PDB file of C-alpha atoms in Angstrom:
ATOM      1  CA  VAL A  14      25.110  11.461  18.988  1.00 38.00           C
ATOM      2  CA  GLN A  15      24.818  12.516  15.365  1.00 45.00           C
ATOM      3  CA  THR A  16      21.401  12.618  13.758  1.00 47.00           C
ATOM      4  CA  CYS A  17      20.513  11.660  10.228  1.00 54.00           C
ATOM      5  CA  ALA A  18      19.677  14.825   8.269  1.00 60.00           C
ATOM      6  CA  LEU A  19      18.926  13.167   4.962  1.00 71.00           C
ATOM      7  CA  PRO A  20      15.549  13.882   3.361  1.00 78.00           C
ATOM      8  CA  ILE A  21      13.480  10.723   3.415  1.00 87.00           C
ATOM      9  CA  LEU A  22      10.550  11.198   1.105  1.00 82.00           C
ATOM     10  CA  THR A  23       7.542   9.060   0.469  1.00 84.00           C
ATOM     11  CA  GLU A  24       6.475   9.146  -3.131  1.00 83.00           C
ATOM     12  CA  THR A  25       2.809   8.868  -4.051  1.00 75.00           C
ATOM     13  CA  ASN A  26       3.180   5.297  -5.272  1.00 73.00           C
ATOM     14  CA  PHE A  27       4.615   2.569  -3.138  1.00 78.00           C
ATOM     15  CA  GLU A  28       2.520  -0.437  -4.045  1.00 76.00           C
ATOM     16  CA  ILE A  29       1.482   0.440  -7.606  1.00 73.00           C
ATOM     17  CA  PRO A  30       3.967  -0.885 -10.183  1.00 70.00           C
ATOM     18  CA  HIS A  31       3.983   2.321 -12.226  1.00 68.00           C
ATOM     19  CA  ASN A  32       6.896   4.734 -12.221  1.00 73.00           C
ATOM     20  CA  TYR A  33       6.368   8.447 -12.288  1.00 73.00           C
ATOM     21  CA  CYS A  34       7.853  11.245 -10.262  1.00 79.00           C
ATOM     22  CA  THR A  35       6.032  13.898  -8.300  1.00 79.00           C
ATOM     23  CA  GLU A  36       7.104  17.145  -6.655  1.00 81.00           C
ATOM     24  CA  LYS A  37       8.221  15.095  -3.671  1.00 86.00           C
ATOM     25  CA  ILE A  38      11.380  13.907  -5.428  1.00 89.00           C
ATOM     26  CA  TYR A  39      11.991  17.174  -7.250  1.00 88.00           C
ATOM     27  CA  LYS A  40      12.139  19.276  -4.072  1.00 88.00           C
ATOM     28  CA  PRO A  41      15.357  17.750  -2.702  1.00 91.00           C
ATOM     29  CA  ILE A  42      16.795  17.575  -6.218  1.00 92.00           C
ATOM     30  CA  LEU A  43      16.251  21.308  -6.733  1.00 88.00           C
ATOM     31  CA  MET A  44      17.559  22.123  -3.261  1.00 87.00           C
ATOM     32  CA  GLY A  45      20.717  20.116  -3.942  1.00 90.00           C
ATOM     33  CA  HIS A  46      19.999  17.608  -1.190  1.00 92.00           C
ATOM     34  CA  PRO A  47      20.635  13.876  -1.172  1.00 94.00           C
ATOM     35  CA  PHE A  48      17.574  11.733  -0.518  1.00 94.00           C
ATOM     36  CA  ILE A  49      16.129   8.306   0.057  1.00 94.00           C
ATOM     37  CA  ALA A  50      12.824   7.699  -1.696  1.00 93.00           C
ATOM     38  CA  VAL A  51      10.300   5.347  -0.153  1.00 93.00           C
ATOM     39  CA  SER A  52       8.678   4.365  -3.386  1.00 93.00           C
ATOM     40  CA  ASN A  53       7.694   1.600  -5.719  1.00 92.00           C
ATOM     41  CA  TYR A  54       9.742  -1.168  -7.284  1.00 94.00           C
ATOM     42  CA  LYS A  55      12.394   0.143  -9.731  1.00 94.00           C
ATOM     43  CA  PHE A  56      11.791   3.813  -8.878  1.00 94.00           C
ATOM     44  CA  TYR A  57      15.540   4.495  -8.786  1.00 95.00           C
ATOM     45  CA  HIS A  58      15.965   2.648 -12.065  1.00 95.00           C
ATOM     46  CA  HIS A  59      13.399   5.014 -13.598  1.00 93.00           C
ATOM     47  CA  LEU A  60      15.296   8.053 -12.266  1.00 94.00           C
ATOM     48  CA  LYS A  61      18.530   6.777 -13.785  1.00 96.00           C
ATOM     49  CA  ASP A  62      16.817   6.214 -17.143  1.00 95.00           C
ATOM     50  CA  ARG A  63      15.951   9.921 -17.103  1.00 94.00           C
ATOM     51  CA  GLY A  64      19.556  10.969 -16.509  1.00 96.00           C
ATOM     52  CA  TYR A  65      19.507  11.401 -12.731  1.00 97.00           C
ATOM     53  CA  LYS A  66      22.146   9.870 -10.503  1.00 97.00           C
ATOM     54  CA  THR A  67      21.312   8.116  -7.284  1.00 96.00           C
ATOM     55  CA  PHE A  68      23.489   7.707  -4.215  1.00 96.00           C
ATOM     56  CA  GLU A  69      24.269   4.033  -4.744  1.00 95.00           C
ATOM     57  CA  SER A  70      27.958   4.601  -3.969  1.00 94.00           C
ATOM     58  CA  LEU A  71      26.956   6.012  -0.555  1.00 94.00           C
ATOM     59  CA  ILE A  72      23.661   4.305   0.296  1.00 93.00           C
ATOM     60  CA  ASP A  73      22.637   0.664  -0.051  1.00 94.00           C
ATOM     61  CA  GLU A  74      19.948   0.992  -2.725  1.00 96.00           C
ATOM     62  CA  SER A  75      19.411  -2.726  -3.241  1.00 96.00           C
ATOM     63  CA  PHE A  76      15.831  -2.142  -2.044  1.00 97.00           C
ATOM     64  CA  ASP A  77      15.016  -0.776  -5.504  1.00 96.00           C
ATOM     65  CA  ASN A  78      15.196  -4.306  -6.901  1.00 96.00           C
ATOM     66  CA  ILE A  79      12.803  -5.850  -4.377  1.00 96.00           C
ATOM     67  CA  GLU A  80       9.315  -6.436  -5.772  1.00 94.00           C
ATOM     68  CA  ASN A  81       7.627  -7.436  -2.510  1.00 95.00           C
ATOM     69  CA  ASN A  82       6.414  -4.221  -0.856  1.00 94.00           C
ATOM     70  CA  GLU A  83       6.972  -5.305   2.761  1.00 96.00           C
ATOM     71  CA  ASP A  84      10.450  -6.625   2.024  1.00 97.00           C
ATOM     72  CA  ARG A  85      11.311  -3.443   0.089  1.00 96.00           C
ATOM     73  CA  LEU A  86      10.169  -1.257   2.989  1.00 96.00           C
ATOM     74  CA  THR A  87      12.204  -3.301   5.474  1.00 97.00           C
ATOM     75  CA  SER A  88      15.256  -2.946   3.253  1.00 97.00           C
ATOM     76  CA  ILE A  89      14.732   0.828   2.971  1.00 96.00           C
ATOM     77  CA  VAL A  90      14.590   1.101   6.769  1.00 95.00           C
ATOM     78  CA  ASN A  91      17.805  -0.931   7.044  1.00 95.00           C
ATOM     79  CA  SER A  92      19.505   1.375   4.526  1.00 94.00           C
ATOM     80  CA  ILE A  93      18.424   4.407   6.536  1.00 92.00           C
ATOM     81  CA  ASP A  94      19.729   2.832   9.749  1.00 91.00           C
ATOM     82  CA  LYS A  95      23.128   2.170   8.127  1.00 91.00           C
ATOM     83  CA  LEU A  96      23.229   5.673   6.725  1.00 88.00           C
ATOM     84  CA  CYS A  97      22.551   7.235  10.119  1.00 86.00           C
ATOM     85  CA  GLN A  98      25.675   5.525  11.442  1.00 89.00           C
ATOM     86  CA  GLN A  99      27.876   7.335   8.915  1.00 87.00           C
ATOM     87  CA  ASN A 100      29.680  10.624   9.417  1.00 90.00           C
ATOM     88  CA  LEU A 101      27.201  13.218   8.129  1.00 88.00           C
ATOM     89  CA  ASP A 102      29.788  15.773   6.977  1.00 91.00           C
ATOM     90  CA  ASP A 103      31.691  13.126   5.023  1.00 93.00           C
ATOM     91  CA  PHE A 104      28.488  11.797   3.485  1.00 93.00           C
ATOM     92  CA  LEU A 105      27.311  15.278   2.412  1.00 92.00           C
ATOM     93  CA  SER A 106      30.702  16.090   0.937  1.00 95.00           C
ATOM     94  CA  ARG A 107      30.703  12.893  -1.134  1.00 96.00           C
ATOM     95  CA  ALA A 108      27.045  13.397  -2.152  1.00 95.00           C
ATOM     96  CA  LYS A 109      27.517  16.979  -3.389  1.00 96.00           C
ATOM     97  CA  PRO A 110      28.679  16.117  -6.955  1.00 97.00           C
ATOM     98  CA  ILE A 111      25.658  13.827  -7.362  1.00 97.00           C
ATOM     99  CA  CYS A 112      23.316  16.522  -6.041  1.00 96.00           C
ATOM    100  CA  ASP A 113      24.830  19.100  -8.397  1.00 96.00           C
ATOM    101  CA  HIS A 114      24.413  16.740 -11.355  1.00 97.00           C
ATOM    102  CA  ASN A 115      20.771  16.051 -10.462  1.00 96.00           C
ATOM    103  CA  ARG A 116      19.915  19.736 -10.131  1.00 93.00           C
ATOM    104  CA  LEU A 117      21.414  20.469 -13.563  1.00 94.00           C
ATOM    105  CA  ASN A 118      19.640  17.444 -15.021  1.00 94.00           C
ATOM    106  CA  TYR A 119      16.321  18.756 -13.686  1.00 92.00           C
ATOM    107  CA  LEU A 120      16.959  22.179 -15.234  1.00 90.00           C
ATOM    108  CA  ARG A 121      17.845  20.540 -18.566  1.00 89.00           C
ATOM    109  CA  GLU A 122      14.701  18.404 -18.414  1.00 84.00           C
ATOM    110  CA  PHE A 123      12.198  21.053 -17.305  1.00 81.00           C
ATOM    111  CA  GLY A 124      13.936  24.416 -17.639  1.00 76.00           C
ATOM    112  CA  CYS A 125      13.517  27.239 -15.152  1.00 71.00           C
ATOM    113  CA  GLN A 126       9.791  27.770 -15.697  1.00 68.00           C
ATOM    114  CA  PRO A 127       8.660  25.656 -12.706  1.00 62.00           C
ATOM    115  CA  LEU A 128      11.023  27.630 -10.456  1.00 65.00           C
ATOM    116  CA  THR A 129       9.736  30.933 -11.801  1.00 67.00           C
ATOM    117  CA  ARG A 130       6.129  29.915 -11.128  1.00 65.00           C
ATOM    118  CA  TYR A 131       7.069  28.766  -7.630  1.00 64.00           C
ATOM    119  CA  ASN A 132       8.731  32.106  -6.880  1.00 67.00           C
ATOM    120  CA  ILE A 133       5.725  34.057  -8.180  1.00 72.00           C
ATOM    121  CA  LEU A 134       3.346  31.980  -6.040  1.00 70.00           C
ATOM    122  CA  THR A 135       5.548  32.347  -2.977  1.00 73.00           C
ATOM    123  CA  LYS A 136       5.643  36.140  -3.343  1.00 78.00           C
ATOM    124  CA  PHE A 137       1.873  36.222  -3.872  1.00 77.00           C
ATOM    125  CA  PHE A 138       1.147  34.214  -0.710  1.00 76.00           C
ATOM    126  CA  LYS A 139       3.604  36.262   1.370  1.00 82.00           C
ATOM    127  CA  LYS A 140       1.971  39.496   0.204  1.00 83.00           C
ATOM    128  CA  TYR A 141      -1.496  38.056   0.857  1.00 77.00           C
ATOM    129  CA  ALA A 142      -0.479  36.927   4.341  1.00 82.00           C
ATOM    130  CA  GLU A 143       0.542  40.508   5.153  1.00 86.00           C
ATOM    131  CA  THR A 144      -2.992  41.707   4.421  1.00 83.00           C
ATOM    132  CA  ILE A 145      -4.779  39.373   6.832  1.00 78.00           C
TER     133      ILE A 145
END
């Protein structure tokens, strides 16, 4: 039995009708991973407006157009169930160009500075952990 290895992230907002992105969506984007975001109404639409691509050719993303929170969540779960029935290697192969585009779009939008700060913090915490 094949397992579903797709990052499923829950954004900060699910019920609030305000679109903004947090680090939760940027982590899989920077890692070059496909994702399903459990988020508010039109979240994917907002991503597309900012130049990101979603996986609509591979995943049923009709949930993005559902205003009712309970119905949207049910639709997200159904999309995840369908996705888990697919061949993972085939899915990842077809998702790679979208992931590559999104990573480059992030770097165009924010530059490398957030990555540099992350690396500095990671090194700091590793060095600190060695001292305790």
